[in-house]
Short mmCIF file of C-alpha atoms in Angstrom, two decimals:
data_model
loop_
_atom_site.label_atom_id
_atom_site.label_comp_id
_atom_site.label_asym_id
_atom_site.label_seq_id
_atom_site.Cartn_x
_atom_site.Cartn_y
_atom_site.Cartn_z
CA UNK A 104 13.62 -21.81 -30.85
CA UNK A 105 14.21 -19.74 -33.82
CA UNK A 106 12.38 -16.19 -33.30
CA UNK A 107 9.39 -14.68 -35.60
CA UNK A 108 9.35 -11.92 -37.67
CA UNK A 109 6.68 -9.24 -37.09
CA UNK A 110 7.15 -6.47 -39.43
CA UNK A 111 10.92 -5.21 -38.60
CA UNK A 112 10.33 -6.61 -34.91
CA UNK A 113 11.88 -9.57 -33.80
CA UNK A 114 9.53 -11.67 -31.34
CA UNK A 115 10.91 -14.74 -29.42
CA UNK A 116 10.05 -16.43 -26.33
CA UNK A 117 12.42 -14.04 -23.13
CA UNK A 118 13.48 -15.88 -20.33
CA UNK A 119 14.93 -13.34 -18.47
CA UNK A 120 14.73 -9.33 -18.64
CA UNK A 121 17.00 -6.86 -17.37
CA UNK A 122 15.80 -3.96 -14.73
CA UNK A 123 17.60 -1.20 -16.17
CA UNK A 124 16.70 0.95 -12.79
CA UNK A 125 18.05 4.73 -12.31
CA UNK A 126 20.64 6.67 -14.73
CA UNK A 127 23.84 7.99 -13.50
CA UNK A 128 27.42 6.74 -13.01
CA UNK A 129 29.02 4.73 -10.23
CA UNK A 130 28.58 7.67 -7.56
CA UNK A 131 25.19 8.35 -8.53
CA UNK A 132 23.92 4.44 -8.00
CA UNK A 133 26.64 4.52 -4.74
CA UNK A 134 24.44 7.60 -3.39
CA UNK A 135 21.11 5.76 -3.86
CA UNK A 136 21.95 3.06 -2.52
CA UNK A 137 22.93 4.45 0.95
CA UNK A 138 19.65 6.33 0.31
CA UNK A 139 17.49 3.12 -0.79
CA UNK A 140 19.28 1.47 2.48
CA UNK A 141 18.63 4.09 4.74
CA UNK A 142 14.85 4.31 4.07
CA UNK A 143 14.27 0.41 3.52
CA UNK A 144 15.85 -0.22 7.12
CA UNK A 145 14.12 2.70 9.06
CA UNK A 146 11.02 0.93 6.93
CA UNK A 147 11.66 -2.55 8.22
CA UNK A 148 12.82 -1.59 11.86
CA UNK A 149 10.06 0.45 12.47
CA UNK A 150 7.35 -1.75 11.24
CA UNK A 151 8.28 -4.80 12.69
CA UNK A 152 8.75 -2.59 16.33
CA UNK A 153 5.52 -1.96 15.76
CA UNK A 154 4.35 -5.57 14.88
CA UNK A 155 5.36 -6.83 17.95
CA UNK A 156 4.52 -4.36 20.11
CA UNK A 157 0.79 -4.45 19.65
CA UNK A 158 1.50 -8.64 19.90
CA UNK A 159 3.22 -8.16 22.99
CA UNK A 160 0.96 -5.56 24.44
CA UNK A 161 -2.29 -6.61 26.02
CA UNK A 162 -3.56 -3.14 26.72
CA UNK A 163 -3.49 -3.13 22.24
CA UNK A 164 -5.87 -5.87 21.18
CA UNK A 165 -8.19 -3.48 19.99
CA UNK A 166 -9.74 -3.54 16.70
CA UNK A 167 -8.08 0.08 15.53
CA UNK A 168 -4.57 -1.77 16.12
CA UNK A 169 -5.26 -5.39 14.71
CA UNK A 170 -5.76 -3.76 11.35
CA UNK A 171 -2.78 -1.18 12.23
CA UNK A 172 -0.49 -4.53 12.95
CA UNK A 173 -1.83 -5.64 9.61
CA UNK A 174 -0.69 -2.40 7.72
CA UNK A 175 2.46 -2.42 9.37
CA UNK A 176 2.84 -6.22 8.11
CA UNK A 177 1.88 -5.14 4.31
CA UNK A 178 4.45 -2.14 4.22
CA UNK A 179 7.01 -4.75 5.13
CA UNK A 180 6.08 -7.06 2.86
CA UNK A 181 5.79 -4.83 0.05
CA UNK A 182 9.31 -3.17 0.37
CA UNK A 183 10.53 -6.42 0.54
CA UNK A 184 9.59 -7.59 -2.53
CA UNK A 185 11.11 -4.93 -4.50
CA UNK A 186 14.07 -3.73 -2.83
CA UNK A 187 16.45 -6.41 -1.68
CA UNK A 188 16.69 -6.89 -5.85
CA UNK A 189 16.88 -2.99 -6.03
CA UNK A 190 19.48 -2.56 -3.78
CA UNK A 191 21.82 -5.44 -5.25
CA UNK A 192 21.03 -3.98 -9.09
CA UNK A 193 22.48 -0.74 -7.87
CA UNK A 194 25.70 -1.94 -7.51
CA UNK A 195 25.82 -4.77 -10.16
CA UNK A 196 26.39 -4.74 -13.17
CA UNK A 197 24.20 -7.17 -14.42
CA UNK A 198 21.07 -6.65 -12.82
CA UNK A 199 19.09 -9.76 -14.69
CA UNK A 200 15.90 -11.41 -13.11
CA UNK A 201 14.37 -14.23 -14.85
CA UNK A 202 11.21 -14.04 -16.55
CA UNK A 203 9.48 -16.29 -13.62
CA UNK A 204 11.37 -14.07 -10.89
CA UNK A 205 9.96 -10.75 -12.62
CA UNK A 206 6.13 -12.35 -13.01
CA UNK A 207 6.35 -13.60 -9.04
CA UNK A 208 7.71 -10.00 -8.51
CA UNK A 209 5.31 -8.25 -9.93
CA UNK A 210 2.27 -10.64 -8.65
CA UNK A 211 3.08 -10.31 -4.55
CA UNK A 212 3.76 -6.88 -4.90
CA UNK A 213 0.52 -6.41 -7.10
CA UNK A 214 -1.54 -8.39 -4.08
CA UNK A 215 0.09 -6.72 -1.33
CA UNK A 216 -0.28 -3.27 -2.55
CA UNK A 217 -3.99 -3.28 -3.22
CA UNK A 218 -4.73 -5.08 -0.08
CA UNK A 219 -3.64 -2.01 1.52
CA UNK A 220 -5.76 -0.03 -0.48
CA UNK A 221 -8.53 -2.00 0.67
CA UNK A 222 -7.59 -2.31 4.17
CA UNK A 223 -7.05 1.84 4.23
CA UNK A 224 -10.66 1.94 3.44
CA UNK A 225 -12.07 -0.79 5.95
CA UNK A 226 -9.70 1.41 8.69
CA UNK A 227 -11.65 4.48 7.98
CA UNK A 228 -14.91 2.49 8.71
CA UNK A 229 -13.45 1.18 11.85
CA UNK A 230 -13.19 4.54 12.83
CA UNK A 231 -16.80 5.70 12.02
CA UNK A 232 -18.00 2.93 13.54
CA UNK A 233 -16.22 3.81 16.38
CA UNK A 234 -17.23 7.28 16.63
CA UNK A 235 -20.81 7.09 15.12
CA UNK A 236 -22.11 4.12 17.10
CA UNK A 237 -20.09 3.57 19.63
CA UNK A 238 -22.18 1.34 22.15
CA UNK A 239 -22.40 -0.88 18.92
CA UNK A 240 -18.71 -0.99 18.35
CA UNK A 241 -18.01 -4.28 20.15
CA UNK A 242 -20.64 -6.00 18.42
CA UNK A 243 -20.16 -4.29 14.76
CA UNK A 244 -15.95 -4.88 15.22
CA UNK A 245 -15.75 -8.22 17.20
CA UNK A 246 -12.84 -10.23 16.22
CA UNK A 247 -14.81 -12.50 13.69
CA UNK A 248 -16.01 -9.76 11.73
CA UNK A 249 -12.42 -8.01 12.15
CA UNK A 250 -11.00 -11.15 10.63
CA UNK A 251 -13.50 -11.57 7.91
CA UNK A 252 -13.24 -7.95 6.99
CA UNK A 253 -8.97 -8.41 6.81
CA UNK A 254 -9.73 -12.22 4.59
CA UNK A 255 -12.02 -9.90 2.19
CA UNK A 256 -9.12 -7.29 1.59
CA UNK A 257 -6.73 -10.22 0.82
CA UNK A 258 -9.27 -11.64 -1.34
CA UNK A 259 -9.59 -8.43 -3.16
CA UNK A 260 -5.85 -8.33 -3.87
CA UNK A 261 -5.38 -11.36 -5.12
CA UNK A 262 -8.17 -11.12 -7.30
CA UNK A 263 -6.71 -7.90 -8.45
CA UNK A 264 -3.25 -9.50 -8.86
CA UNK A 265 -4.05 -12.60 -10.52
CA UNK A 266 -5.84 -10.56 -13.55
CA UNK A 267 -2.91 -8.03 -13.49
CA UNK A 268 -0.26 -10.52 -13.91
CA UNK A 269 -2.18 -12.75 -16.56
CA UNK A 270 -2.90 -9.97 -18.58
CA UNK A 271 0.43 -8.30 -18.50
CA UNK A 272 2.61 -11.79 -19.04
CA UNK A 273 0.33 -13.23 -21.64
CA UNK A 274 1.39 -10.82 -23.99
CA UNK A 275 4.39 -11.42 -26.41
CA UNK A 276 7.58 -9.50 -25.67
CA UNK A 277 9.79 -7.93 -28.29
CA UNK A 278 13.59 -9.40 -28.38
CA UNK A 279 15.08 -6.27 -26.34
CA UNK A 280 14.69 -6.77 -22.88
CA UNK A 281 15.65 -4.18 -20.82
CA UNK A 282 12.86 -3.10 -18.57
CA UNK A 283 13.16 0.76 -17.68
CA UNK A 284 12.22 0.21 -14.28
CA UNK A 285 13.83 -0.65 -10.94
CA UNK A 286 11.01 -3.06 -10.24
CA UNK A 287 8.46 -5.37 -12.43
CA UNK A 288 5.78 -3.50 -13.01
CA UNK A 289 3.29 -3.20 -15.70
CA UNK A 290 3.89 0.73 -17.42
CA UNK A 291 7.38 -0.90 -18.15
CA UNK A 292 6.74 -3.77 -19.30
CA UNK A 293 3.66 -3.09 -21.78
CA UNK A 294 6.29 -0.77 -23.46
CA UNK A 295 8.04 -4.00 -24.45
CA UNK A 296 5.02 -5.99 -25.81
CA UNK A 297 4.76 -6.55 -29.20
CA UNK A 298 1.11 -6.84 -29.24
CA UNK A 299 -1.78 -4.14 -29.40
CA UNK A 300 -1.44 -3.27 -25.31
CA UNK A 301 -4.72 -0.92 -25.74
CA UNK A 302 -6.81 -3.29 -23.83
CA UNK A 303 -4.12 -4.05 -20.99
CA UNK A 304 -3.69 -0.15 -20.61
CA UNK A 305 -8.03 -0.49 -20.37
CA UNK A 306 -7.92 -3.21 -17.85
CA UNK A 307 -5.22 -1.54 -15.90
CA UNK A 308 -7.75 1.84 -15.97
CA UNK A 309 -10.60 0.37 -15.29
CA UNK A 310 -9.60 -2.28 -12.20
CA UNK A 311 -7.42 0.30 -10.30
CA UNK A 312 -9.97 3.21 -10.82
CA UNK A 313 -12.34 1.33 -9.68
CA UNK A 314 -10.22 0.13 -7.02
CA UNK A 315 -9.26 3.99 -5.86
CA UNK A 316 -12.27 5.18 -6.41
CA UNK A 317 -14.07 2.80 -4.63
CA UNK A 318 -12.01 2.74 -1.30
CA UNK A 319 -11.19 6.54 -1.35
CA UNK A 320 -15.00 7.28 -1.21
CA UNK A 321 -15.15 4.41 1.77
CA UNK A 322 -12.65 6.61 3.47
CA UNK A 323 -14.73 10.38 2.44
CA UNK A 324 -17.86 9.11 3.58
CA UNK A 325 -16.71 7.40 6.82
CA UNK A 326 -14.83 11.24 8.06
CA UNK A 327 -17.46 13.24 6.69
CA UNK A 328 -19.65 11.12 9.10
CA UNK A 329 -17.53 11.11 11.63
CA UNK A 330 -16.36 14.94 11.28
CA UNK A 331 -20.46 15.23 11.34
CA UNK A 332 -20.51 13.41 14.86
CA UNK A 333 -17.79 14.98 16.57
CA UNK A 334 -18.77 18.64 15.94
CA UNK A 335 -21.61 17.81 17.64
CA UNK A 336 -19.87 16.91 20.78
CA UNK A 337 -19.49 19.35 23.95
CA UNK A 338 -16.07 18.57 24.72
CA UNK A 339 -13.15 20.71 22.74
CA UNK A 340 -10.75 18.33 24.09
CA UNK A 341 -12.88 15.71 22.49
CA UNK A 342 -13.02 17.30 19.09
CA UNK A 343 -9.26 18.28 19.20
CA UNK A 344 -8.39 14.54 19.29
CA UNK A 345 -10.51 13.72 16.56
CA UNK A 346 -9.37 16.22 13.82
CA UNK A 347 -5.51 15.59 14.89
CA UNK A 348 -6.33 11.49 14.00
CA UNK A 349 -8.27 12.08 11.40
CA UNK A 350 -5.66 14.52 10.38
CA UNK A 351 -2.89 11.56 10.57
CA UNK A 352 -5.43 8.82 8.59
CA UNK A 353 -6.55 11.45 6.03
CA UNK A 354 -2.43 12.45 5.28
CA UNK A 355 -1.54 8.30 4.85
CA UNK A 356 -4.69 7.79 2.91
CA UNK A 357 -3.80 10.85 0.63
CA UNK A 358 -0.27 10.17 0.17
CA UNK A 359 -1.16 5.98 -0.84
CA UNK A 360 -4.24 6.69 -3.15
CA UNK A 361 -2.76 9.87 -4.70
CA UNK A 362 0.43 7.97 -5.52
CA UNK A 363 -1.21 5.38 -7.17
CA UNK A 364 -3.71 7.29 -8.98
CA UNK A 365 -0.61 9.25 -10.92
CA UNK A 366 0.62 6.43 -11.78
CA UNK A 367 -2.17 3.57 -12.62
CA UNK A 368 -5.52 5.38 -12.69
CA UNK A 369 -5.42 8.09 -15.63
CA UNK A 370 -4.90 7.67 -19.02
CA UNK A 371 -1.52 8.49 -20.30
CA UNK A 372 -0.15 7.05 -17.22
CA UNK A 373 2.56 4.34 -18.79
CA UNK A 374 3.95 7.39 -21.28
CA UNK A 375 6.93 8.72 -18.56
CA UNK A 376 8.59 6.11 -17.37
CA UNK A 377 11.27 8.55 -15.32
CA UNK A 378 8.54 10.00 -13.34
CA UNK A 379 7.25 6.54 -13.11
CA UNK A 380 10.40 5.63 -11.41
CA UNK A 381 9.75 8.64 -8.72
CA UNK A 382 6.50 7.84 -8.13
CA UNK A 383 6.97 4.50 -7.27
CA UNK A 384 10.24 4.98 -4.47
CA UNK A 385 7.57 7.16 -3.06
CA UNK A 386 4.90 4.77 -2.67
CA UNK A 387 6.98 1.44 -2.37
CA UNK A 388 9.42 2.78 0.07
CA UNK A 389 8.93 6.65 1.31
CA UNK A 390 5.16 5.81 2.39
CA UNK A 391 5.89 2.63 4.16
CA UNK A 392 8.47 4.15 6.18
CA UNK A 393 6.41 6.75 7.05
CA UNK A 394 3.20 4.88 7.58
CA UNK A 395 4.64 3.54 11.33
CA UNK A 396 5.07 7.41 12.23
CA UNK A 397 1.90 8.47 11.09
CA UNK A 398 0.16 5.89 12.98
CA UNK A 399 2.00 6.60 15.51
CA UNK A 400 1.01 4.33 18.88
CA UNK A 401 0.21 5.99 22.40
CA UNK A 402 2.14 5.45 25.04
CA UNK A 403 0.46 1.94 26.30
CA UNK A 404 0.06 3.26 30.13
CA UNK A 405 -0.92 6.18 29.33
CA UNK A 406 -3.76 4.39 27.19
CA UNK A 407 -4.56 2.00 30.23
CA UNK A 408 -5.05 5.03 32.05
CA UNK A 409 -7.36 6.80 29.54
CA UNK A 410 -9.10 3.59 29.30
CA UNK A 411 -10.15 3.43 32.90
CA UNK A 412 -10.96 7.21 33.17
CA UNK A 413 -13.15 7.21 30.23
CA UNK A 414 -15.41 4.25 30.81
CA UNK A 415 -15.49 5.76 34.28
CA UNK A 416 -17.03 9.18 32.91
CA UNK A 417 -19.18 7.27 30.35
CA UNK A 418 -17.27 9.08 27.27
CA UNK A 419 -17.68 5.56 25.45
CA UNK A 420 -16.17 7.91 22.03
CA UNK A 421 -12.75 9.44 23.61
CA UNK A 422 -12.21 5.59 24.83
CA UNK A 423 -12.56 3.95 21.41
CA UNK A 424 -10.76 6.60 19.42
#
């Protein structure tokens, strides 16, 4: 098909793009892709330990880790998406992806990502629950409402992802197509639309502000209860425990939502595409790797043990957290 002429742009139908990924010469890509490696595998490793442990581990079908097997199973998925292609386009030189490979690309990582936005926030109200009405928390988190709660934040993503993607790919593309981006993403990509993007760069405002906004107050208003609760409590030990896991949710929550709101949720966001780049090792790779440390499980018998002791004592909170 012969292209179109828009002003001095030509416009023609792409079928493939090419993920132009970091500068530097043959050493440089070499050295970041033992680094991409490194963190990718401690990433998948460490995930999928966790994964089956809390399968395997009787003593850990709890509510808290159902939705921490869950986040463990996003991070993996997420990761995956984008850097099996990263790492191979670091030491290729052509580092092509079709124009259906970038669009699936983009669309599982847009799902997966937001679904652990939302499932950060419905975490944090596990947790109040928890803590603020405990002798409710096996009715309020029973495994039908922990299920329905983990269908909704699925739900959510895709929703998210399917208007993401149909914006972003129904727009026309200019003939260069070089993406200045390891991954398929849409900052990049609206830089190659020939098109007014001013409403894409709206939606993408709007939806993911919205989004962060939404489930970062979920998460404020669930520890400022719970922060509330506990500082009413006798026990130092008690309260000790509490602000040191709280401590650990509030640094993962900060590190995802902060991430995402530099780069998505404030205008001007699409205009540096190098510290675009940064941002986005950081919360594709760097934060799921970390996320199975953070979360960090207890030592199963030792758990058991707590367990018994607590409900012994009657400290229904201590047992639950």
């Amino acid at each position: 098909m012969s292209p179109h002429r828009n002003g001095n742009l030509s416009v023609m139908p792409l079928q493939e793009f090419v993920l132009e990924g970091f500068e530097g010469g043959p050493q440089t890509q070499a050295l970041l892709f033992a680094l991409f490696l490194a963190l990718y595998l401690v990433a998948v490793l460490g995930n999928l330990t966790m994964i089956v442990v809390i399968t395997l581990d009787a003593r850990l079908h709890s509510p808290m880790y159902f939705f921490l097997k869950n986040l463990s199973f996003l991070d993996l998925c997420y990761s995956s998406v984008i850097y099996p292609k990263a790492l191979v386009d670091l030491l290729s030189s052509s580092k092509v992806i079709t124009l259906a490979g970038c669009a699936t690309q983009f669309f599982f990582f847009s799902l997966l990502i937001t679904t652990e936005g939302f499932l950060l926030a419905v975490m944090a109200y596990d947790r109040f629950v928890a803590i603020c009405s405990p002798l409710h928390y096996p009715i309020s988190m029973r495994p039908s409402v922990c299920a329905r709660l983990m269908l909704g934040c699925y739900c959510g993503g895709c929703l998210n992802s399917i208007l993401q993607t149909s914006f972003t790919f129904s727009l026309p593309f200019c003939s260069s197509n070089h993406i200045d981006h390891f991954l398929c993403d849409v900052p990049p990509l609206l830089k190659l639309a020939c098109a007014d993007t001013t409403i894409n760069e709206l939606v993408m405002f709007v939806i993911c502000g919205l989004i962060i906004v939404g489930t970062t107050l979920v998460v404020l208003i669930s520890y400022g209860y719970i922060t509330v609760t506990i500082l009413r409590m006798c026990s130092g030990g008690g309260r000790h425990k509490l602000f040191s896991t709280c401590g650990s949710h509030m640094t993962a929550v900060s590190l995802f939502y902060g991430t995402l709101f530099v780069m998505y949720a404030q205008p001007g966001a699409v205009q540096s595409m190098e510290q675009g780049k940064v941002v986005s090792v950081f919360y594709t790779l760097v934060i799921p790797m970390l996320n199975h440390l953070i979360y960090s499980l207890r030592n199963p018998a030792e758990t058991g043990a707590e367990t018994h002791s607590h409900m012994k004592e009657g400290d229904w909170r201590d047992w639950l957290f």
